[in-house]
XYZ file of C-alpha atoms in Angstrom:
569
model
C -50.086 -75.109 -75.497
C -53.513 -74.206 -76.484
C -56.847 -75.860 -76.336
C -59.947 -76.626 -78.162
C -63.322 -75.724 -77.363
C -64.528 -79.340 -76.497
C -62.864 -78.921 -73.009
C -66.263 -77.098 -72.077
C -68.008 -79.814 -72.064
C -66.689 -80.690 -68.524
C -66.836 -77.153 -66.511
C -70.721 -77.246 -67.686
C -71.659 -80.809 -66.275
C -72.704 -80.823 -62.413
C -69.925 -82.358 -60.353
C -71.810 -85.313 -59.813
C -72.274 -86.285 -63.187
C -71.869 -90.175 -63.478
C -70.894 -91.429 -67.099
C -74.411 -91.300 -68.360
C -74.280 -87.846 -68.054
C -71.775 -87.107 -69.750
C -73.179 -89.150 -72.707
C -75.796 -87.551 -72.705
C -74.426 -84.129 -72.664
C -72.826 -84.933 -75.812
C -75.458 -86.312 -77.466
C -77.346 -83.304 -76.775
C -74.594 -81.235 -78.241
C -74.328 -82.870 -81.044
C -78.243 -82.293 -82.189
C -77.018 -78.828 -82.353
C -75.465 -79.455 -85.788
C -76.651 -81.642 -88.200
C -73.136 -81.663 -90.021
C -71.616 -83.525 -86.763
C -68.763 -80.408 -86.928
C -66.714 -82.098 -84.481
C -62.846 -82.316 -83.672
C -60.080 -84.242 -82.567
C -55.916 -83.432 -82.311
C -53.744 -78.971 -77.433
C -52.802 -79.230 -76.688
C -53.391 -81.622 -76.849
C -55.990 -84.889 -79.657
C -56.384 -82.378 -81.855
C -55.102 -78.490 -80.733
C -56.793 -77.737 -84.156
C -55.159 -75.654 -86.354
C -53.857 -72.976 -83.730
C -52.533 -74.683 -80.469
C -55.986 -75.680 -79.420
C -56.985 -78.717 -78.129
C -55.777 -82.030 -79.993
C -58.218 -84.917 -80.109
C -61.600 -84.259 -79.890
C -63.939 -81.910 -81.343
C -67.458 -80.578 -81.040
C -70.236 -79.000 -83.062
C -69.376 -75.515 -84.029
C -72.842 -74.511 -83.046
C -72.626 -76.247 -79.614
C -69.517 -74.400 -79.264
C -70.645 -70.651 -79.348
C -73.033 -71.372 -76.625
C -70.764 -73.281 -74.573
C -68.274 -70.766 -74.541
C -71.040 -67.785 -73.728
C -72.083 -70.187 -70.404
C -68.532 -70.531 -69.684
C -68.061 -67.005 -69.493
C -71.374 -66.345 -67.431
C -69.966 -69.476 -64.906
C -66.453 -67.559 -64.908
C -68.106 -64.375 -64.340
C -69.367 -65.545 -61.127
C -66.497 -67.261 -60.339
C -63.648 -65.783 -57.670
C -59.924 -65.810 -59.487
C -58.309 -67.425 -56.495
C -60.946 -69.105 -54.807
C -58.559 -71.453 -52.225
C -55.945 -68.881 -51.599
C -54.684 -69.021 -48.305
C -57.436 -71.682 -47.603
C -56.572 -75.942 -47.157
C -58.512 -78.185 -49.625
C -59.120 -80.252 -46.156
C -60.961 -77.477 -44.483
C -63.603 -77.305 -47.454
C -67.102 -77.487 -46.505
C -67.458 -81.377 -48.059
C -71.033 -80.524 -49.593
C -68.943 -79.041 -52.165
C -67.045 -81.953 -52.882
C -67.729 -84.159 -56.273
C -69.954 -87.222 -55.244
C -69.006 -90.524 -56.789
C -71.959 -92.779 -57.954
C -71.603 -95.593 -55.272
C -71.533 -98.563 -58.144
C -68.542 -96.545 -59.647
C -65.740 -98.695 -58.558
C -62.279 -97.468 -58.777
C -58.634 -99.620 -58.451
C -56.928 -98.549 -55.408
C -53.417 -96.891 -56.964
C -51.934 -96.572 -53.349
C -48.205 -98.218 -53.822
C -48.107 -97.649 -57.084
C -45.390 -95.954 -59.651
C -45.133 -92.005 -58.915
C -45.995 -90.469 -62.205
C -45.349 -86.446 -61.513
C -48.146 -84.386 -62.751
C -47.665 -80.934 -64.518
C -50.557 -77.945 -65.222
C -50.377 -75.963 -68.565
C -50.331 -72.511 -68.154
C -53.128 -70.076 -69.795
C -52.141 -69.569 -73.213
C -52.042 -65.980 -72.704
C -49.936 -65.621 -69.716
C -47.285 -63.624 -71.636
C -48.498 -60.987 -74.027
C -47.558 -59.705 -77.261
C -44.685 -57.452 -75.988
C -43.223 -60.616 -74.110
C -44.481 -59.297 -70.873
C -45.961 -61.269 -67.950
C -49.698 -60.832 -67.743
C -51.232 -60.390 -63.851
C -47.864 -61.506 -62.028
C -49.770 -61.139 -58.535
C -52.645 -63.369 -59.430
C -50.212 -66.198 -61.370
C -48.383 -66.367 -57.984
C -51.313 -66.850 -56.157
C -52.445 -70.129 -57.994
C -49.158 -71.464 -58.613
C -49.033 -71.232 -54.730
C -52.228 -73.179 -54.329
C -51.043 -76.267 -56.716
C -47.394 -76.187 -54.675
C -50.099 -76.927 -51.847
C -51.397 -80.081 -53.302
C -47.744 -81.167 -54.491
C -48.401 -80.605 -58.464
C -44.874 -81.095 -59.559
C -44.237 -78.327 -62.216
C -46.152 -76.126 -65.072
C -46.127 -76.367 -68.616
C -45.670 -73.205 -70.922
C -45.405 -72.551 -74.414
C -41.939 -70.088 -75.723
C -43.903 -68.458 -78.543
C -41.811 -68.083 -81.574
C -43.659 -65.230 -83.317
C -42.798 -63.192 -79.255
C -39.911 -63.938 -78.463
C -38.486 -63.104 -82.275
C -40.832 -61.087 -83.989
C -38.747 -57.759 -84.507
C -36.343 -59.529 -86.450
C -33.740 -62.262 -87.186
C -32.034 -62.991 -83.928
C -33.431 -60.435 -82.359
C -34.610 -62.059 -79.043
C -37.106 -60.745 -75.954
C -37.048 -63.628 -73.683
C -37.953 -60.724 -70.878
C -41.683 -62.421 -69.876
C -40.229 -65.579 -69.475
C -37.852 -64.786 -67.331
C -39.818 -63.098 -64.799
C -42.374 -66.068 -64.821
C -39.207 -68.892 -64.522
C -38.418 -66.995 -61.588
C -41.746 -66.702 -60.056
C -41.870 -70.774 -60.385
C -38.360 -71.271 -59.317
C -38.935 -69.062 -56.060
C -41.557 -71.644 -55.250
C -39.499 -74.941 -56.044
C -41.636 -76.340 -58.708
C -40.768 -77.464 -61.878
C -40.658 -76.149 -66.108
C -41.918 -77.903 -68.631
C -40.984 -75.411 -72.003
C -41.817 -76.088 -75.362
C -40.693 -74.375 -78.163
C -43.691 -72.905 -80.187
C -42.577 -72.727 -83.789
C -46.404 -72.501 -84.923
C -48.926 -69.742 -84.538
C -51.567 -70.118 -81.579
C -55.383 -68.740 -82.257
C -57.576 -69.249 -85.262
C -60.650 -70.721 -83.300
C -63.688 -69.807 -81.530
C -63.132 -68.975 -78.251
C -59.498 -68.782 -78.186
C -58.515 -65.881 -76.233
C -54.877 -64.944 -77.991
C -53.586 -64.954 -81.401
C -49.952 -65.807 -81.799
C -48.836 -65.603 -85.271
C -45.462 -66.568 -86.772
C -42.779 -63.592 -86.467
C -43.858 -60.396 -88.440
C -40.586 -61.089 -90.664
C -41.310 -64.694 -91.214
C -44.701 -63.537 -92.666
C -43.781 -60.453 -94.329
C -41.122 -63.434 -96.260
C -44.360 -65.508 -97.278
C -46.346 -62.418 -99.136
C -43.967 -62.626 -101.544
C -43.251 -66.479 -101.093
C -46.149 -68.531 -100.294
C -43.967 -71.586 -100.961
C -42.859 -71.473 -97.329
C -46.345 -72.331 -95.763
C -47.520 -76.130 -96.536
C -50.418 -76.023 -99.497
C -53.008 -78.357 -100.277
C -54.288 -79.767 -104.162
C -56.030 -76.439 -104.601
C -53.319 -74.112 -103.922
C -54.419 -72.690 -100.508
C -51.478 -71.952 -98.390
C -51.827 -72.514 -94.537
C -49.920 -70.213 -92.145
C -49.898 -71.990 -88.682
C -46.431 -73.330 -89.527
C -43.536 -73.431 -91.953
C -43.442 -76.124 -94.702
C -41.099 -78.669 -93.885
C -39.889 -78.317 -98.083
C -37.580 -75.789 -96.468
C -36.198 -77.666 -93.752
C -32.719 -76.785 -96.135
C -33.938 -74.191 -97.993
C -32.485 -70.708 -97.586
C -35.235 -68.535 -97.992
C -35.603 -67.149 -94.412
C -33.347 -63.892 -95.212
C -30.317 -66.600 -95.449
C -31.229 -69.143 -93.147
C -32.818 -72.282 -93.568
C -36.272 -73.058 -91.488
C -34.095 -75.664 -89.122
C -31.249 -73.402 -89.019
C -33.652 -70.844 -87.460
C -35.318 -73.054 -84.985
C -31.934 -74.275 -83.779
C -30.844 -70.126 -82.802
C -33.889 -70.195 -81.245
C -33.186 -73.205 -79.272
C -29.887 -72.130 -78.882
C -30.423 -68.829 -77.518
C -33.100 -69.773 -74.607
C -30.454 -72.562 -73.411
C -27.845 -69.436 -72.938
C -30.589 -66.858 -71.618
C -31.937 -69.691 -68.809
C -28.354 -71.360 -68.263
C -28.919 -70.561 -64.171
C -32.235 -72.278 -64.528
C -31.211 -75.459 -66.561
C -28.142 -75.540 -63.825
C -30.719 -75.897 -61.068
C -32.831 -78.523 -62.883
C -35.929 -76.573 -62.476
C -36.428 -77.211 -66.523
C -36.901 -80.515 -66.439
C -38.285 -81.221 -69.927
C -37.789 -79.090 -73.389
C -40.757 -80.362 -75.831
C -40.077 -79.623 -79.564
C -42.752 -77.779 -81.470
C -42.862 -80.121 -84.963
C -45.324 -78.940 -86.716
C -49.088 -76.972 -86.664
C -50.198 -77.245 -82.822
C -46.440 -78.146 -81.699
C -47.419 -82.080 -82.867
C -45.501 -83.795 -85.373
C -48.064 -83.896 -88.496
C -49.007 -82.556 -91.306
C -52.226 -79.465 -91.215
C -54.126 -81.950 -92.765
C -57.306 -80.894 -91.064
C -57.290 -77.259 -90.660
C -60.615 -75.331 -89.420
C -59.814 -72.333 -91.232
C -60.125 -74.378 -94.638
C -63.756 -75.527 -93.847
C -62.940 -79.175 -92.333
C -65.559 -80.824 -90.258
C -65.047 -84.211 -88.216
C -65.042 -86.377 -89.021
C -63.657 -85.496 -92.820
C -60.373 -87.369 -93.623
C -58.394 -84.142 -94.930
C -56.479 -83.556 -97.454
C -52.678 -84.555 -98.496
C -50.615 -80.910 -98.023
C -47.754 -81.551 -100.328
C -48.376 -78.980 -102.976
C -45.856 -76.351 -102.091
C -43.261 -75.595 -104.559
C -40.593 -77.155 -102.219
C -42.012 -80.401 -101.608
C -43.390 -81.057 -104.855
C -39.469 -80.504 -105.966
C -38.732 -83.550 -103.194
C -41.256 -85.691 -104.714
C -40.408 -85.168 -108.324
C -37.145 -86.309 -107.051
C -37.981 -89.487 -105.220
C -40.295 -90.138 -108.616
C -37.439 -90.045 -111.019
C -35.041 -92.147 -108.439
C -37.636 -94.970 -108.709
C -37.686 -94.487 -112.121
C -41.191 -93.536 -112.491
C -41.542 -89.725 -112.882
C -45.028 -89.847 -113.426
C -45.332 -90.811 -110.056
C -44.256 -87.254 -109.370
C -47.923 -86.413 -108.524
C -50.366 -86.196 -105.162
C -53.171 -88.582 -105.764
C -56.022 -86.800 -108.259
C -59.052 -88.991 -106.353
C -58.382 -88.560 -102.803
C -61.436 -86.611 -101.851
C -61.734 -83.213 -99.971
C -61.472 -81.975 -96.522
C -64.707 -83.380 -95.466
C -64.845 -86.439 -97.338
C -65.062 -90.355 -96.613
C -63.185 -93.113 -97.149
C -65.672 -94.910 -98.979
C -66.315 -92.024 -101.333
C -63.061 -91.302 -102.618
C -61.251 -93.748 -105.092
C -58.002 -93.396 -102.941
C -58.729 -94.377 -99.259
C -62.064 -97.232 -100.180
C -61.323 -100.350 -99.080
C -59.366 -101.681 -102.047
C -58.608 -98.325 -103.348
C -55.446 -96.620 -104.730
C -53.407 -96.129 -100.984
C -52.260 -99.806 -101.705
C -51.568 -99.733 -105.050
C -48.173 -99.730 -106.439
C -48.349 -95.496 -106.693
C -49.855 -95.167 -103.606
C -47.523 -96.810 -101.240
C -44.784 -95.338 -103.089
C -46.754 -91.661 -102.565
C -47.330 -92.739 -98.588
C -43.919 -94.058 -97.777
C -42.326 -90.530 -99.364
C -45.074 -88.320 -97.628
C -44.573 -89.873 -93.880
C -40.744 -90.441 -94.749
C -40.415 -86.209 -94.993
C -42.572 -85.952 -91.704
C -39.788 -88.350 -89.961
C -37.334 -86.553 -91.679
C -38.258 -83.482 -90.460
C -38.422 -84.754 -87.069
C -34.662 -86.308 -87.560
C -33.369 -82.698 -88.778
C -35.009 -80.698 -85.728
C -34.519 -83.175 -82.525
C -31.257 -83.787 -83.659
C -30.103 -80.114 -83.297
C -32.371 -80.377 -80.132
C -30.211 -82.526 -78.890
C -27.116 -80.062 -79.744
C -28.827 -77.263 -78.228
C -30.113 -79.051 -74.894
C -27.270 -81.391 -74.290
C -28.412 -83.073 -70.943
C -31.843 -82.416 -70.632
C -34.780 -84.631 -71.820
C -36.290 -83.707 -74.895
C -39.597 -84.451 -76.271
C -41.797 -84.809 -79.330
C -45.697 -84.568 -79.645
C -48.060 -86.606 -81.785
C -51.796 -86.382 -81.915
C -54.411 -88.785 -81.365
C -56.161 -89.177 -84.950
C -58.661 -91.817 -84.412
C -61.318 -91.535 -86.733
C -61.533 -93.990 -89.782
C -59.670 -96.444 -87.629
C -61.666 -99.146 -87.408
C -61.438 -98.768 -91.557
C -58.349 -100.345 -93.890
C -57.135 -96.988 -94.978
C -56.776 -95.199 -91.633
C -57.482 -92.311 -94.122
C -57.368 -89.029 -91.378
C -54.296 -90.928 -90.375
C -52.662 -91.114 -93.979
C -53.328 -87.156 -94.832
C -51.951 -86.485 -91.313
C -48.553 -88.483 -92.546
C -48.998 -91.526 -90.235
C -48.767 -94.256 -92.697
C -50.780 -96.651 -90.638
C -53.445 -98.711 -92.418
C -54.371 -101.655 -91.001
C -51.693 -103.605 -92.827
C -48.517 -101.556 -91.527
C -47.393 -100.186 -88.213
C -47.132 -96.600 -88.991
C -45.938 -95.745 -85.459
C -42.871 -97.831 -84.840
C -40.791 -96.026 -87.375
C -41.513 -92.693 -85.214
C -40.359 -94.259 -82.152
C -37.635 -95.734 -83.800
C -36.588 -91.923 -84.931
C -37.749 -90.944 -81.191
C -35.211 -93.410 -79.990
C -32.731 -92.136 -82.187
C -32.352 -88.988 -80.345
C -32.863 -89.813 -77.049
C -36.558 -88.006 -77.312
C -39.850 -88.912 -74.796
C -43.366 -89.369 -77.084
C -46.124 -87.228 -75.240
C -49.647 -88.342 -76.987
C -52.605 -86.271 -76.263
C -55.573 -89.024 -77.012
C -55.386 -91.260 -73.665
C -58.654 -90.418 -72.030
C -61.000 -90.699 -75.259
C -63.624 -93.751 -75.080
C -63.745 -95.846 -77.771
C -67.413 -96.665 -76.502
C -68.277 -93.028 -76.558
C -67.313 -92.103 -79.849
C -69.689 -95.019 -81.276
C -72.616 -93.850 -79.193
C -72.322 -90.502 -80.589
C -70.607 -90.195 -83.673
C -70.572 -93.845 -85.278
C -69.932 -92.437 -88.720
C -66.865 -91.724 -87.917
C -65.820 -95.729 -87.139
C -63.512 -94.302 -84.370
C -61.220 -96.459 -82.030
C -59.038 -93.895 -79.552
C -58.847 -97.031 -77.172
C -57.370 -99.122 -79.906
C -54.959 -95.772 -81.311
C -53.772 -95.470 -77.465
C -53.069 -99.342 -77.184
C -51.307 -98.917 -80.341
C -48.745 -95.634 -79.792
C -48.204 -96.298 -76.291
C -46.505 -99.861 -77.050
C -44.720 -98.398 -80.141
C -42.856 -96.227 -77.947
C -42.632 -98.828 -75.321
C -41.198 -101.373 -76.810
C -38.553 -99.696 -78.303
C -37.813 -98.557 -74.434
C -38.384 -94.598 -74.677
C -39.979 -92.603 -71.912
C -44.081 -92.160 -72.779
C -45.733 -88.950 -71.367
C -49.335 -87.341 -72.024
C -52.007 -84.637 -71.453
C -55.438 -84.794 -71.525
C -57.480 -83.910 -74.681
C -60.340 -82.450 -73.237
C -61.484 -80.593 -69.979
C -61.818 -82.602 -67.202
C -62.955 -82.031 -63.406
C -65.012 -85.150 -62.870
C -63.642 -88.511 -61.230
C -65.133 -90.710 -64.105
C -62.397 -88.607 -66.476
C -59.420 -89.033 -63.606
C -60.219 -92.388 -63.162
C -59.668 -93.280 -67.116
C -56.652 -91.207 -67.186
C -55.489 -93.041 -64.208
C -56.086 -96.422 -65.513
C -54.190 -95.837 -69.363
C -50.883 -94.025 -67.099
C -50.907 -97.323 -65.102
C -52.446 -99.656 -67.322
C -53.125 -102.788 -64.825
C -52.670 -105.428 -67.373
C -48.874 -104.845 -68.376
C -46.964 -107.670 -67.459
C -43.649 -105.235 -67.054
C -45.829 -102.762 -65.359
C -44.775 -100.207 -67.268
C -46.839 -96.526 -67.164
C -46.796 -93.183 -68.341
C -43.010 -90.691 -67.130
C -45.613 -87.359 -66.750
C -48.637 -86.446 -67.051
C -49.759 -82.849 -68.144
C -53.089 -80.959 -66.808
C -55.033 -79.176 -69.269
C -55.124 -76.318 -68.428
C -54.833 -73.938 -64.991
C -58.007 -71.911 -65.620
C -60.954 -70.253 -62.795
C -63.003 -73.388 -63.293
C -60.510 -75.660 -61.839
C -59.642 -73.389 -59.151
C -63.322 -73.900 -57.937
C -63.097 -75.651 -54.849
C -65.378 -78.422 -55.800
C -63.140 -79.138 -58.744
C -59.832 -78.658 -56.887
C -60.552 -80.841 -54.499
C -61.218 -83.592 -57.116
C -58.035 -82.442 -58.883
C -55.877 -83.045 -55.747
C -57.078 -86.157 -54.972
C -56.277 -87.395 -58.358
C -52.982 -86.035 -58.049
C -52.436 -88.148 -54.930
C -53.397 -91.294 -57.210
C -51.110 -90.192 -59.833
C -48.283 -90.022 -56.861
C -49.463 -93.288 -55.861
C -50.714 -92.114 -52.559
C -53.593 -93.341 -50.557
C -57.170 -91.433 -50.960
C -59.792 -91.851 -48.159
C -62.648 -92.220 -50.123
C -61.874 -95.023 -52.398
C -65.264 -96.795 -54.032
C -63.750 -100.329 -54.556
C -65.940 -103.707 -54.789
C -65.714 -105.184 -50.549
C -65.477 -108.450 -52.948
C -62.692 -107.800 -55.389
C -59.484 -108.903 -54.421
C -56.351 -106.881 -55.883
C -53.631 -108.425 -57.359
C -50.143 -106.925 -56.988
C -46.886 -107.127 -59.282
C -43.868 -106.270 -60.371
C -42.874 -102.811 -62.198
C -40.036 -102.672 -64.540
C -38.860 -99.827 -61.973
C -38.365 -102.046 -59.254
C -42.224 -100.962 -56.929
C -44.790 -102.785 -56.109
C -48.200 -101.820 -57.866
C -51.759 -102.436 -56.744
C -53.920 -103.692 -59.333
């Protein structure tokens, strides 16, 4: 699954850098540009219009320099720096130093929550062959050495069927799912029906299948399209969910011979359970949601987007819900809903009071999030066919800006109907539930007190979003995974990861099924930084770590899980 750029931010502070640090590093980055050009939605929140990272962006200025220092750090930076060597034999002046009034909760005893690594996005070429078998090997042996449970990787749709219909190279994969199996770890595999690349310093470009593209030169239709008519290629509308227009197939028919043929080619490796999770690609970045914020189309965070219901086929599915409410006028997107980069408060739509509550506008918002759950209905359920007896998984992304406003509008355009007087979530869990899916949400290490410091135009709450999605999908008792949003080596980022997949205040104790690491790159293979990672890995296992900073003073409280283990608070 691919990344954004604001994952740099973390390989360029100093290991010891305490939270103030990291403010500060942001602050400074976002001087750079006086437009604030930062993002949020990848993979993980925001994996930006190509499978980049979902959930948090950065200035577009910051980011060209960021990515030429990462490339000077990587430059002088061995591929396999702890092959053949133990983390414990590391000279420990290399190790990350904790500031000592950091304190930390001691996770020893508590739930085992296995922990995954995405694999670079370009580990299988073009041609559907494995890139640098020898080195791969090499650092999946070193995270078998620290007990990371499995790897992540994406089944690109555009490879794996570009020469035409049905015609299927699943010959890269296969060599890589034996490499992992020879070494007893674990497959996560999602199905990548969108196109990966599209922003700066993405290293790959993925596009859909030549044939799928060669069908939307002569029908745009098939590609979702904003008020002004421009078409977005990441991903296929979901107007032709049952539309035959892909040389006689409809858009879920050809996901589900996708599906379908990867469960036949990897039978041996389903048989063995070492795929342990298949996560559905639903939309651009594999999240469920509309491309309301694209890059390509000129939005900047923290704009609120733009509705992308214009295509030919969905316009034909709103004109119909219009005329069975008996208002055809109503067949319309809203004329006063701003741009890409707008505000709330500047558009006539999403200010407080505007036209998102009127009697048009929640009939416009229930029929544009109804298609999105729809769509996720029509695809998990032939999942479900196609998988029969091994978990299955949907994506959202974390859109918090404008949510400390009434209209959660970047929420709205992204087809979350959430404004502070509904619970746009609990109907997606409720579909979720449906089909026996897990919710993975990419927004869980964001600060709430962060974004205000340094972007508090944007009237962000990711704290509030987490608190929110997290006990959707709990409460209607489906399995909650997650990966993090942006780059992280330091203990300050573990340590808030840790704390939201074991959230100490739950009464049921309840905490996250897996946890995804973005991504296996040279910087994390640095020693410094892999000894960090393992010892957060250990926490996330719910084993003891030596070097605990905990409060002499502070007593911790123990209870309950739903699961039947004691936790330490």
């Amino acid at each position: 699954m691919a990344t954004s750029l604001i994952q740099v931010f973390h390989s360029l502070r100093p290991p010891t850098a305490s939270s103030t640090a990291i403010t500060s590093s942001l602050r400074n980055s976002r001087t750079l540009s006086a437009s604030l050009q930062v993002s949020l939605g990848s993979r993980s929140s925001v994996d930006f219009n190509s499978c980049g990272l979902k959930g948090c962006f950065v200035p577009s200025s910051a980011r060209s320099r960021t990515w030429a220092m990462v490339r000077e750090r990587e430059e002088r930076t061995e591929d396999y720096p702890l092959e053949g060597d133990s983390v414990d034999a590391v000279d420990d002046k290399q190790a990350v130093s904790t500031p000592q009034e950091l304190l930390e909760r001691d996770f020893a005893g508590t739930p085992y929550v296995p922990v995954y690594v995405m694999l670079p996005l370009g580990i299988i070429n073009g041609k559907c062959e494995l890139v640098d078998p020898e080195g791969l090997l090499n650092q999946l042996r070193t995270l078998k050495s620290i007990n990371v449970d499995g790897v992540m990787v994406d089944c690109w749709w555009g490879i794996v069927e570009a020469d035409g219909p049905q015609v299927y190279n699943w010959s890269g994969y296969k060599r890589l799912f034996l490499i992992v199996r020879d070494l007893k770890l674990k497959l996560q595999v999602v199905m990548s029906f969108h196109e990966c690349g599209g922003n700066v310093g993405d290293d790959v470009h993925n596009p859909l299948p030549r044939w799928v593209t060669e069908i939307g030169k002569s029908n745009p239709d098939i590609y979702f399209t904003d008020r002004k008519g421009r078409r977005n290629p990441e991903c296929l509308s979901w107007g032709i969910d049952k539309e035959r227009v892909l040389k006689g197939r409809t858009a879920v028919e050809v996901y589900f011979d996708y599906m379908r043929s990867f469960r036949v080619e990897f039978d041996e490796f389903f048989e063995d359970e070492i795929i342990s999770e298949i996560e559905v690609g639903l939309g651009p970045c594999g999240e469920l949601r509309y491309p309301s914020y694209p890059e390509k189309h000129s939005w900047r965070y923290p704009g609120i987007g733009e509705f992308q219901s214009y295509d030919k086929y969905l316009m034909k599915s709103l004109t119909k819900a219009a005329e069975a409410r008996g208002h055809s006028l109503w067949a319309r997107g809203p004329d006063n809903a701003g741009s890409y980069n707008s505000k709330p408060h500047e558009t006539g739509f999403f200010c407080d009071g505007g036209e998102y509550d009127s009697y048009y506008g929640r009939f416009f918002l229930n029929w544009y999030s109804r298609v999105l759950i729809d769509h996720g209905e029509h695809v998990l359920g032939l999942a479900n066919l196609a998988f029969e007896g091994t978990s299955i998984a949907a994506k959202l992304s974390g859109i918090h800006w404008w949510y400390k406003t009434a209209s959660h509008a970047a929420e709205l355009t992204a087809g979350f109907y959430n404004p502070s007087n509904r619970d746009g979530y609990a109907p997606i869990a409720a579909m979720l539930k449906k089909h026996g899916a897990a919710l993975n949400f990419t927004c869980v290490e964001l600060r709430t007190l962060d974004q205000h410091e340094d972007f508090p135009e944007a009237l962000a709450d990711p704290e509030g979003l987490v608190w929110q999605v997290l006990n959707a999908a709990w409460d209607v008792r489906i399995p909650v995974a997650s990966e993090n949003a942006l780059s992280c080596h330091d203990r300050e980022g573990y340590n808030k990861i840790l704390e939201n997949a074991k959230p100490l205040t739950d009464p049921d104790g309840r905490h996250l099924s897996a946890f995804t690491y973005l991504r296996l790159s040279p910087v994390l293979m640095e020693r410094h930084n892999f000894m960090e990672f393992e010892r957060f890995v250990k926490r996330m296992h719910g084993e003891a770590v030596s070097d605990l900073q905990v409060n002499p003073n502070k007593k911790h409280a123990k209870f309950q899980g739903t699961d039947g283990q004691v936790a330490a608070a």
